[in-house]
Coordinates of C-alpha atoms in Angstrom, one line a residue:
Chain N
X35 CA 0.4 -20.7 5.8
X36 CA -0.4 -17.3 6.8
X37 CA -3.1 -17.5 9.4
X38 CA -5.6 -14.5 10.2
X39 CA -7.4 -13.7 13.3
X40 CA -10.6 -11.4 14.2
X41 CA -13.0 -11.1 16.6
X42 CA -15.9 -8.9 17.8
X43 CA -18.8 -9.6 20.1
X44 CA -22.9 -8.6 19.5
X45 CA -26.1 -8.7 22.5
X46 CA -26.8 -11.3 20.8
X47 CA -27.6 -14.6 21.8
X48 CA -25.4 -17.2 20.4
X49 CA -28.6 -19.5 18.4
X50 CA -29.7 -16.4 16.8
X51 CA -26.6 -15.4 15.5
X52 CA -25.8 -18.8 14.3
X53 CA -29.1 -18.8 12.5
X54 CA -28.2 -15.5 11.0
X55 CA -24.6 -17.2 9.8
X56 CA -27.0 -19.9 7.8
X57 CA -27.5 -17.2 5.2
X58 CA -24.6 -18.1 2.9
X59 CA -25.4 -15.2 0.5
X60 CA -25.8 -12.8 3.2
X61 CA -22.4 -14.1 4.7
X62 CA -20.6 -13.9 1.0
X63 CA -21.9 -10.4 0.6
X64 CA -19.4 -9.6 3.3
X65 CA -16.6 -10.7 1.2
X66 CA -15.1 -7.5 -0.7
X67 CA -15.5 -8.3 -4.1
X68 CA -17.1 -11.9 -4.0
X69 CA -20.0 -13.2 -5.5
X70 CA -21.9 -16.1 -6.0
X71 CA -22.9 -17.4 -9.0
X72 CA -24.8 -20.8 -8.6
X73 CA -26.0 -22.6 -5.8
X74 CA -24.1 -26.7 -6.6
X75 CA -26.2 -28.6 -3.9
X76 CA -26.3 -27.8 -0.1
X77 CA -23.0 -27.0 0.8
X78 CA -21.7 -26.1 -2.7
X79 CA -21.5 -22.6 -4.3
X80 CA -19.9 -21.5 -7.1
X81 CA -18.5 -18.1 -7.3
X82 CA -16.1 -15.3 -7.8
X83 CA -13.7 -13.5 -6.0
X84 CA -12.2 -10.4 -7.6
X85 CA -9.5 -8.1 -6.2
X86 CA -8.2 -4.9 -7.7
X87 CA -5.0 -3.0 -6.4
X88 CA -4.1 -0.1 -8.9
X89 CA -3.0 -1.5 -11.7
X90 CA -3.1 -4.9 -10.6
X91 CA -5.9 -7.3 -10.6
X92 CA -7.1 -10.8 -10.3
X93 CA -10.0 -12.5 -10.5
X94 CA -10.4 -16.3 -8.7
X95 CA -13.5 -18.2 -10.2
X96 CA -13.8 -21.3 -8.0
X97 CA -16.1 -23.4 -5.6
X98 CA -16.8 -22.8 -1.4
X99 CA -17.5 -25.8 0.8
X100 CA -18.6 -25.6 4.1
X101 CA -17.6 -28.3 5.9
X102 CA -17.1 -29.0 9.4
X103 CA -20.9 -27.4 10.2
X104 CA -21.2 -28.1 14.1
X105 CA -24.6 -26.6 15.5
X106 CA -23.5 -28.0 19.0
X107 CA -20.5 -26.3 19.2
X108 CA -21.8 -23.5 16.6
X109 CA -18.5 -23.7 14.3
X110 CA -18.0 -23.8 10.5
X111 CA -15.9 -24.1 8.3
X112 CA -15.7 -22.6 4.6
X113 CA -13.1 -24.1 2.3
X114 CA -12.4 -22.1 -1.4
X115 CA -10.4 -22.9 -4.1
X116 CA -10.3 -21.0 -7.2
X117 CA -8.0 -20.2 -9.9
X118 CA -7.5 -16.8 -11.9
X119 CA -7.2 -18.1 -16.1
X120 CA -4.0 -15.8 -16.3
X121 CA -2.4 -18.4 -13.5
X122 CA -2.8 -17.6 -10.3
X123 CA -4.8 -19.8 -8.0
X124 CA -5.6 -19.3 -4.6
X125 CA -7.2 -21.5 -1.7
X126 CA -8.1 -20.3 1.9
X127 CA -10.3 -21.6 5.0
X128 CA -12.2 -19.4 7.0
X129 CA -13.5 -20.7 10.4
X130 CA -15.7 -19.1 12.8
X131 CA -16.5 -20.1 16.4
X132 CA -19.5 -18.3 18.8
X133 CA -19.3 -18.1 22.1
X134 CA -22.0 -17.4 24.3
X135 CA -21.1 -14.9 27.0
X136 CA -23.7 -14.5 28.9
X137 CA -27.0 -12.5 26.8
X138 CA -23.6 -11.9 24.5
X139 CA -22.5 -13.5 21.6
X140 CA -18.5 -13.8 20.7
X141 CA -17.7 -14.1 17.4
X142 CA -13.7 -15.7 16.4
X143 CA -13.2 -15.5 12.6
X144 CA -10.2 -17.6 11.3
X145 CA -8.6 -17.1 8.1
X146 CA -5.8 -19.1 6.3
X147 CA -5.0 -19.1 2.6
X148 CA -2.8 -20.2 0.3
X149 CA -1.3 -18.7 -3.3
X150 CA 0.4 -20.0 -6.2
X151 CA 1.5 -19.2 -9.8
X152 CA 2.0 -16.0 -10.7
X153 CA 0.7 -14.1 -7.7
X154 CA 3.5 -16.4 -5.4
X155 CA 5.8 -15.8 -8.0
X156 CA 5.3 -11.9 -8.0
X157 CA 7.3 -12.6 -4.6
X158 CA 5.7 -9.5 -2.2
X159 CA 4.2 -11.9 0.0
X160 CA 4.5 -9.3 3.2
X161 CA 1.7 -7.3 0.2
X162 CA -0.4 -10.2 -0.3
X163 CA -0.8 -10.2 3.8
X164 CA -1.7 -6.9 4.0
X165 CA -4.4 -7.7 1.5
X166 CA -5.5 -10.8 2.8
X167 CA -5.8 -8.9 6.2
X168 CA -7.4 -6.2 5.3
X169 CA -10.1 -8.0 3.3
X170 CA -10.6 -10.1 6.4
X171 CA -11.1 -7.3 8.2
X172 CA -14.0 -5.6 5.7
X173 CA -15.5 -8.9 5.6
X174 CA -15.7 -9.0 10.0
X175 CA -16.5 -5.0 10.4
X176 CA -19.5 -6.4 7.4
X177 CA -20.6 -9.2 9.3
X178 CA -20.6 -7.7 12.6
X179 CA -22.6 -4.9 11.2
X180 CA -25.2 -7.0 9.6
X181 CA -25.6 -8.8 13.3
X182 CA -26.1 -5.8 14.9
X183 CA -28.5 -4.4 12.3
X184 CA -30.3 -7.2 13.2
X185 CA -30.4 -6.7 16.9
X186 CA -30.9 -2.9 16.6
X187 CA -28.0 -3.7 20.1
X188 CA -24.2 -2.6 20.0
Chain M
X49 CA 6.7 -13.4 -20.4
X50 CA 4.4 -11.2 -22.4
X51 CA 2.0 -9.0 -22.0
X52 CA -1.4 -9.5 -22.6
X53 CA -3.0 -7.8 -25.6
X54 CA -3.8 -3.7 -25.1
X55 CA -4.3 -1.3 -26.8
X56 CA -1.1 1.3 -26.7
X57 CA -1.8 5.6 -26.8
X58 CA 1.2 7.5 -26.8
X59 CA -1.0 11.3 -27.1
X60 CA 1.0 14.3 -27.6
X61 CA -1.1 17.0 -25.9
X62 CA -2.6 16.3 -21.9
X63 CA -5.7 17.2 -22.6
X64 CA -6.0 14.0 -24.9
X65 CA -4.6 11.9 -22.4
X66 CA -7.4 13.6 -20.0
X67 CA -9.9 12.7 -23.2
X68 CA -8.8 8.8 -23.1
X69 CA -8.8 8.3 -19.5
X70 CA -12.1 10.3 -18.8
X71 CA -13.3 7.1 -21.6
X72 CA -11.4 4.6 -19.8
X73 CA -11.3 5.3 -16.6
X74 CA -10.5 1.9 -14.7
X75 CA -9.2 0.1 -18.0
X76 CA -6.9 2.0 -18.6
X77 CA -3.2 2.3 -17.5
X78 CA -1.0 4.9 -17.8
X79 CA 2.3 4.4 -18.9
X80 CA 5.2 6.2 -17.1
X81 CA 8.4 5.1 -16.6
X82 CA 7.0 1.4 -16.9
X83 CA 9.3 0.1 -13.9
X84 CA 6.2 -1.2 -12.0
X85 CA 3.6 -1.5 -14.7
X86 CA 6.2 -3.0 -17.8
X87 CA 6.6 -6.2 -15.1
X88 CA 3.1 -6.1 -13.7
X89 CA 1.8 -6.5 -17.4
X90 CA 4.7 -9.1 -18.4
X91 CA 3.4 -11.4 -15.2
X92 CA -0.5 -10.8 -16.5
X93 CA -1.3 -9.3 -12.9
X94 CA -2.0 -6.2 -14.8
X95 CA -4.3 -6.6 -17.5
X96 CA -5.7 -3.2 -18.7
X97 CA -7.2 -2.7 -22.1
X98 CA -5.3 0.8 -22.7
X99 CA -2.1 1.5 -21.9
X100 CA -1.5 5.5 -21.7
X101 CA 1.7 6.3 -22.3
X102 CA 2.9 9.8 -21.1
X103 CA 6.6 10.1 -22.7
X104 CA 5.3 12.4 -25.5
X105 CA 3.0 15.0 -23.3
X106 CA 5.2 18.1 -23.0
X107 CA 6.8 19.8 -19.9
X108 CA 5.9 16.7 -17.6
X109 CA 9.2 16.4 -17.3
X110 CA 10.5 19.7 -14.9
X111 CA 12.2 20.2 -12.7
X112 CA 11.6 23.1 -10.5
X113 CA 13.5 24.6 -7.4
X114 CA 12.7 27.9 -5.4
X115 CA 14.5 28.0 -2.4
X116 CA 14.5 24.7 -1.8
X117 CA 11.5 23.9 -2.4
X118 CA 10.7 21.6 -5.1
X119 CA 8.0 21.6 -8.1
X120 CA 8.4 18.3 -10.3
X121 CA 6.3 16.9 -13.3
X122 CA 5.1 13.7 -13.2
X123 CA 7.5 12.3 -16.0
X124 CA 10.6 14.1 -13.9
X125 CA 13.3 11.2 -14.2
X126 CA 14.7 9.8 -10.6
X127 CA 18.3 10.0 -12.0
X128 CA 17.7 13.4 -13.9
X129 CA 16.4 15.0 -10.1
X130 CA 19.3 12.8 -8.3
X131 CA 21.9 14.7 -10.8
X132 CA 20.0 18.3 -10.1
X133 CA 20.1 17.9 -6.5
X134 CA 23.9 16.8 -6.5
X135 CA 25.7 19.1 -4.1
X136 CA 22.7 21.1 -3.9
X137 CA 22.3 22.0 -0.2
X138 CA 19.1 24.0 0.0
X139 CA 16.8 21.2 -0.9
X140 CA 16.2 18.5 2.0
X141 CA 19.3 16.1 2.1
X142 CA 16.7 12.9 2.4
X143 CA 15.1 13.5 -1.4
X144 CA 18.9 12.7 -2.8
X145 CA 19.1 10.0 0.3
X146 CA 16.0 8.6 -0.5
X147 CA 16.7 8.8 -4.6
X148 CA 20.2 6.9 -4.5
X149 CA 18.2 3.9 -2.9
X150 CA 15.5 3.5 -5.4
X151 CA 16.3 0.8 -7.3
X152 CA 19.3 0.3 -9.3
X153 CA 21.1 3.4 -11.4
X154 CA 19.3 1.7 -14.5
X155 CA 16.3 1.8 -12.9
X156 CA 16.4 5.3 -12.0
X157 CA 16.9 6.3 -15.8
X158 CA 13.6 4.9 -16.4
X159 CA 11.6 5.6 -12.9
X160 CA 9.6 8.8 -13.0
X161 CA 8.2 10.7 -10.3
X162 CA 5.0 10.6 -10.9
X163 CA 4.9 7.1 -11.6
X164 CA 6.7 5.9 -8.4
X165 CA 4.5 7.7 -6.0
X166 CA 0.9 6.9 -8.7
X167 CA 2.1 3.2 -8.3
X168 CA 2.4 3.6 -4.1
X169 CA 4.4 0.6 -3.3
X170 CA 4.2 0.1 1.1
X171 CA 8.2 -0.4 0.6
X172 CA 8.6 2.6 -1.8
X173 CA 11.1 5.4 -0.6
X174 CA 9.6 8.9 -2.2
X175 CA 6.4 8.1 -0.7
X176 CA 8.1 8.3 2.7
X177 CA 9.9 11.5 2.1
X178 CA 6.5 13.0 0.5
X179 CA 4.6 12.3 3.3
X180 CA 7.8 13.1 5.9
X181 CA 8.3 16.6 4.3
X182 CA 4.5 16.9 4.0
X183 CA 4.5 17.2 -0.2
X184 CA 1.4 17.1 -2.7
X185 CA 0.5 15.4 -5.5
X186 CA -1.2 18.0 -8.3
X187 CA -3.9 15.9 -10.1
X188 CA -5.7 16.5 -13.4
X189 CA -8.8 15.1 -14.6
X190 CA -11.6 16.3 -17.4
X191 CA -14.2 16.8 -15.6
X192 CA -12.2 17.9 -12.1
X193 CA -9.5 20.0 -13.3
X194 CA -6.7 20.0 -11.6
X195 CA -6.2 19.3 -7.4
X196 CA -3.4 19.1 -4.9
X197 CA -3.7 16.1 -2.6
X198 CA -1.5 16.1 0.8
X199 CA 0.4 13.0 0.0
X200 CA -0.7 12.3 4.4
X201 CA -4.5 11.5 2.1
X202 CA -3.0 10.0 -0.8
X203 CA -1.4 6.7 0.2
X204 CA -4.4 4.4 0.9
X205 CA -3.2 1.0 1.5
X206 CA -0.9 -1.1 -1.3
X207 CA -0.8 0.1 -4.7
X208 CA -3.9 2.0 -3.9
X209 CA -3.9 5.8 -3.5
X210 CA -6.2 8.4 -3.8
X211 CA -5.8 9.1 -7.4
X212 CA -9.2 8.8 -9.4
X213 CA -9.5 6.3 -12.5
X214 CA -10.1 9.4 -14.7
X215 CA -7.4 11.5 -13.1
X216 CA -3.2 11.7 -13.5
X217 CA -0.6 13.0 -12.2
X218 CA 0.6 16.1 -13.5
X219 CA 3.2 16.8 -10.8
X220 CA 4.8 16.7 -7.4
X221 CA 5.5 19.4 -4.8
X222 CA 8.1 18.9 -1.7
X223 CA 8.2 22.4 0.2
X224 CA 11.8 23.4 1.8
X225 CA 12.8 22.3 5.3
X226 CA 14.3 25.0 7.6
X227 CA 16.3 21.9 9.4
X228 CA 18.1 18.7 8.9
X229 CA 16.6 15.5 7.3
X230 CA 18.1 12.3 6.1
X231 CA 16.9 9.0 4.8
X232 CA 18.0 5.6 5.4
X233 CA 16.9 1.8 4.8
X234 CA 17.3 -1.4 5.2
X235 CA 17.5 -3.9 2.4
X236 CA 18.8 -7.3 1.9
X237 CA 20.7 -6.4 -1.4
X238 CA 21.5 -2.7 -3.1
X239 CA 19.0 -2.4 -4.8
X240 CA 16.4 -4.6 -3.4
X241 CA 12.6 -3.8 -2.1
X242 CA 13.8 -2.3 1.4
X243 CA 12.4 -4.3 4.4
X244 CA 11.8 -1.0 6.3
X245 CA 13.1 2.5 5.4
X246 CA 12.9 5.5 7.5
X247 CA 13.0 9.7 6.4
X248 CA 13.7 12.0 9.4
X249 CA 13.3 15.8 9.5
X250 CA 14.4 17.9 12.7
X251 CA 14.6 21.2 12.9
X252 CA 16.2 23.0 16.5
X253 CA 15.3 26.2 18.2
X254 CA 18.3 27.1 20.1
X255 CA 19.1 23.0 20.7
X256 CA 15.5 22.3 21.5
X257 CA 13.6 20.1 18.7
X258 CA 11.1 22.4 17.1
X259 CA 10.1 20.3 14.6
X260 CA 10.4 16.6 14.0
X261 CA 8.8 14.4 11.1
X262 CA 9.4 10.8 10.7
X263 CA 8.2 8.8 8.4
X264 CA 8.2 5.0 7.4
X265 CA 7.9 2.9 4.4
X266 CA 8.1 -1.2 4.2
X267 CA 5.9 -2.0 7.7
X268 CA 2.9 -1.9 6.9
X269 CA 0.2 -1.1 4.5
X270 CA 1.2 1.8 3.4
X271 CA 4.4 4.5 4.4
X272 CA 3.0 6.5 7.5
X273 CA 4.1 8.9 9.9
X274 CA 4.8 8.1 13.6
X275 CA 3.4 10.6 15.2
X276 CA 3.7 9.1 18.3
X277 CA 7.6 9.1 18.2
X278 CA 7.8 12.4 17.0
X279 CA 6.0 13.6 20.4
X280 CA 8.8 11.9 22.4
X281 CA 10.9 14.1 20.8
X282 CA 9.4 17.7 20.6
X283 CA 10.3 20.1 22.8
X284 CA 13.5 17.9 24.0
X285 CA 16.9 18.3 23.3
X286 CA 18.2 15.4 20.8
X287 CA 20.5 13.6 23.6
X288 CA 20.9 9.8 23.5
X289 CA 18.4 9.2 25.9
X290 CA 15.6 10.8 24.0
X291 CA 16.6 9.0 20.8
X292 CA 17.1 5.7 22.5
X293 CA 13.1 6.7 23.7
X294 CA 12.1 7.5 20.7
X295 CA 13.3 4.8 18.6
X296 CA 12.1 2.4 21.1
X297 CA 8.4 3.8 20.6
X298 CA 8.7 3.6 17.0
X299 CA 9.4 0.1 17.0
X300 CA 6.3 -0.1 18.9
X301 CA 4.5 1.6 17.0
X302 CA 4.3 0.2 13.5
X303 CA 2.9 -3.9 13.3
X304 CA 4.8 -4.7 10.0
X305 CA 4.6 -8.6 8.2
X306 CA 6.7 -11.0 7.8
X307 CA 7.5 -12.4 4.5
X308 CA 10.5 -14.6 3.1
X309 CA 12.8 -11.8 3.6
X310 CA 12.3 -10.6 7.1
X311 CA 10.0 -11.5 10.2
X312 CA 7.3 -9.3 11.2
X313 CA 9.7 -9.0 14.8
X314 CA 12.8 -8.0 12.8
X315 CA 11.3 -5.3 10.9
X316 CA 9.5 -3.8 13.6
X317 CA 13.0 -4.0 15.5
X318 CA 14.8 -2.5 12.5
X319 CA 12.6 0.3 12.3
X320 CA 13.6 1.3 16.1
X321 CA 17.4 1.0 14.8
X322 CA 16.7 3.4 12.1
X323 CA 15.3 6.2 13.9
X324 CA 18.2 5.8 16.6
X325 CA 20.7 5.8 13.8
X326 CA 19.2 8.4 11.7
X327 CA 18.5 10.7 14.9
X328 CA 22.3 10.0 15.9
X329 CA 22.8 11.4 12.1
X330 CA 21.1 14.7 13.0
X331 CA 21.8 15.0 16.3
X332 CA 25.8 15.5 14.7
X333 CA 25.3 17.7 12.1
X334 CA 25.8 21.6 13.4
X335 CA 23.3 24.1 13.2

C-alpha cells in the first residue's frame, strides 16, 4: 500500500495544537475537495470526497472513523472508506503524530490508501500517486496554515 | 464497456464550438481524436454531459512549416505530421522521434495534436518536446479570444493543464532549432505508456554547447525541464565526461514513482541513461 509522508513544525505548543486538531470540520476543510455531510455520532462523519483531473473525475461518498485518538501521546487516526456509484472505491488512513520540541510543535502526517474497481483497473497507478501525493500535500500546507493563523507565529 | 449517457455536438463552424463550451464549461468534453477520452468515457472515469466533437470544424487540421518551424491545428493527425516530416531535415529531428513512439501506427491515425497535449498525460511524449523546444499552445475562448500559452505554464500536474473549461485548442506552435535534438524512451512494450522518456536539444558554437534543452516525460507529475542538467552542460564541450556529469544530475534531479511497471529507483536511474545515451547521439552527429 502506497504510504505518504509529511511533516512541518509551528511555535506552537503541542496541547494547543492538538486542541486545534479536535475541530474535525476544520481538519476536513483541508482535504481538496472533501466535505462533510452529517455528523453519525462522535467519531462518525459522513461525507464526500470528489476529485477532478481533466476529463476525468470521481467522486467517493463514504464514512471517516477516527480511531486510535491518544491525547497522551497526541496521535489519531482517521480511517475512510467510500465508494464512487460508477465503481471505483477507495479506502485510506491518515495518521498524525505531534511532537513537542521545545515551545515547538512537530507535526508527522501519515497517509496510506487503497483503490479498487475501475480506478485500479485504469492501471496508471504511478498517476494515482502523484494525486494522492499531491492532495496530501494541499491538505498539510492547509493545516499548517490554519495552525499558524492561529498563533499569528511561523 | 459503455459510455455513460452524453449528449454528442459535432458543430461545423468554431465559433459554435466556442458557443457550447462557453455554456458548458466544465461538463463538457471535447472530442478530438478520442484516444484518451473514447477509453476514459468507456471506463465511466470520464462522465461529462457534452461531448464536443471537433472533426467537422474546418482548417483545425494544418499543417504548417516555415523554416522549420512548425504551426499545427489542433485536429493535425500524429501520423499525417509523422508522414510530412519524413525525410524533412529542417524541422527538429525529436518531433518525428518523439511521433514514431506515441502509441501504435493505429493510434496515430486517430491521435491529434491538440488532443494529445489538451489531455497532458506525465508519460506523454509531445508534451516533452513542446516544452524541450519551448512551443505554445494558441487557445480560443468566447469571452477571451484567442492566447498563446508557453507550453513551460501549460502542463500543471496529471491531466491538468492550463487550458480553461470554456477555452480549446486551436493550435500548436514548435519554433525551429538552429542545432541537433533527438528523442528517446523507455517502455516496457512498443507501444506502451513509456516509463521515462527524454527530448534533447544542443546546439554548438565552435564545439562549445551554446544551447542545451532537455526535457522529461514519465517521472513525475508532469514532463519538465532539467534545468539543472542543462547547466552542467553549457558552456562545455560535449566530451564523455560532461555527459557522464550530466546524466548523473539528471537522475538526481527528477523523484519519479513507482508503479507495477517500474520502481521509483529504476526510473530515476533510466532517466540518467537517457540523457548519456541521447547526449552520446548528438555529441556524433557533425556540425
Amino acid at each position: 500500500m502506497p504510504e505518504i509522508l509529511q511533516s512541518f513544525e509551528v511555535a506552537l505548543p503541542a496541547e494547543t495544537v492538538w486542541g486545534l486538531f479536535q475541530d474535525v470540520r476544520g481538519i476536513v476543510a483541508c482535504v481538496p475537495g472533501a466535505e462533510v455531510d452529517e455528523v453519525l455520532d462522535g467519531n462518525r462523519y459522513r461525507g464526500k470526497l470528489r476529485v477532478k483531473l481533466g476529463a476525468l473525475s470521481i467522486q467517493f461518498e463514504g464514512e471517516a472513523r477516527i480511531t486510535g485518538l491518544d491525547p497522551g501521546g497526541k496521535r489519531a487516526t482517521i480511517e475512510a472508506e467510500g465508494s464512487d456509484r460508477r465503481g471505483s472505491r477507495a479506502s485510506a488512513e491518515v495518521s498524525y503524530t505531534l511532537t513537542g520540541v521545545g515551545s515547538r510543535t512537530r507535526v508527522d502526517v501519515t497517509a496510506t490508501y487503497r483503490l479498487q474497481g475501475t480506478i485500479a483497473q485504469f492501471g496508471r497507478s504511478a498517476i494515482i500517486e502523484e494525486v494522492a501525493a499531491s492532495l496530501t500535500r494541499e491538505f498539510v500546507e492547509c493545516l499548517h496554515g490554519r495552525v499558524r493563523a492561529h498563533g499569528q507565529g511561523p | 464497456m459503455k459510455p455513460p449517457l452524453f449528449e454528442y455536438r459535432d458543430p461545423e463552424t468554431l465559433d459554435e464550438v466556442l458557443e457550447l463550451l462557453a455554456e458548458a464549461g466544465e461538463d463538457a468534453a471535447i472530442l478530438a481524436g478520442g484516444q484518451s477520452l473514447v477509453p476514459l468515457l468507456n471506463l465511466r472515469l470520464a462522465h461529462p454531459e457534452l461531448v464536443i466533437d471537433l472533426r467537422r470544424v474546418p482548417g483545425l487540421n494544418r499543417i504548417e512549416e516555415e523554416g522549420g518551424a512548425l504551426r499545427l491545428g489542433a485536429m493535425a493527425r500524429a501520423a499525417a505530421l509523422e508522414r510530412y516530416l519524413l525525410g524533412n531535415a529542417r524541422v527538429p529531428n525529436c518531433v518525428w522521434e518523439a511521433l514514431r513512439l506515441v502509441g501504435h501506427p493505429q493510434i496515430r491515425s486517430r491521435t491529434t495534436v491538440g488532443g494529445n497535449l489538451a489531455h497532458a498525460d506525465p508519460s506523454s511524449e509531445l508534451p516533452a518536446v513542446f516544452l524541450a523546444l519551448e512551443g505554445k499552445l494558441v487557445l480560443r475562448s468566447k469571452s477571451g479570444g484567442e492566447r498563446r500559452v508557453p507550453a513551460a505554464d501549460f502542463f500543471l500536474g496529471p491531466f491538468t493543464t492550463a487550458r480553461r473549461p470554456d477555452e480549446v485548442i486551436v493550435g500548436a506552435e514548435l519554433p525551429a532549432f538552429a542545432g541537433q535534438t533527438t528523442f528517446l524512451e523507455l517502455a516496457r512494450r512498443p507501444g506502451d505508456f513509456c516509463l521515462v522518456g527524454a527530448c534533447l536539444a544542443v546546439s554548438f558554437t565552435e564545439q562549445v554547447v551554446s544551447d542545451v534543452r532537455i526535457a522529461i516525460c514519465g517521472a513525475g507529475s508532469r514532463p519538465s525541464r532539467l534545468k539543472e542538467a542543462e547547466a552542467v552542460l553549457v558552456g562545455e564541450r560535449l566530451a564523455v565526461e560532461r555527459i557522464q556529469e550530466a546524466a548523473r544530475v539528471s537522475s538526481e534531479s527528477v523523484s519519479p514513482r513507482a508503479d507495477l511497471h517500474a520502481s521509483a529507483e529504476y526510473r530515476a536511474a533510466m532517466v540518467g541513461v537517457l540523457v548519456e545515451r541521447g547526449l552520446r547521439r548528438l555529441m556524433e552527429v557533425p556540425e
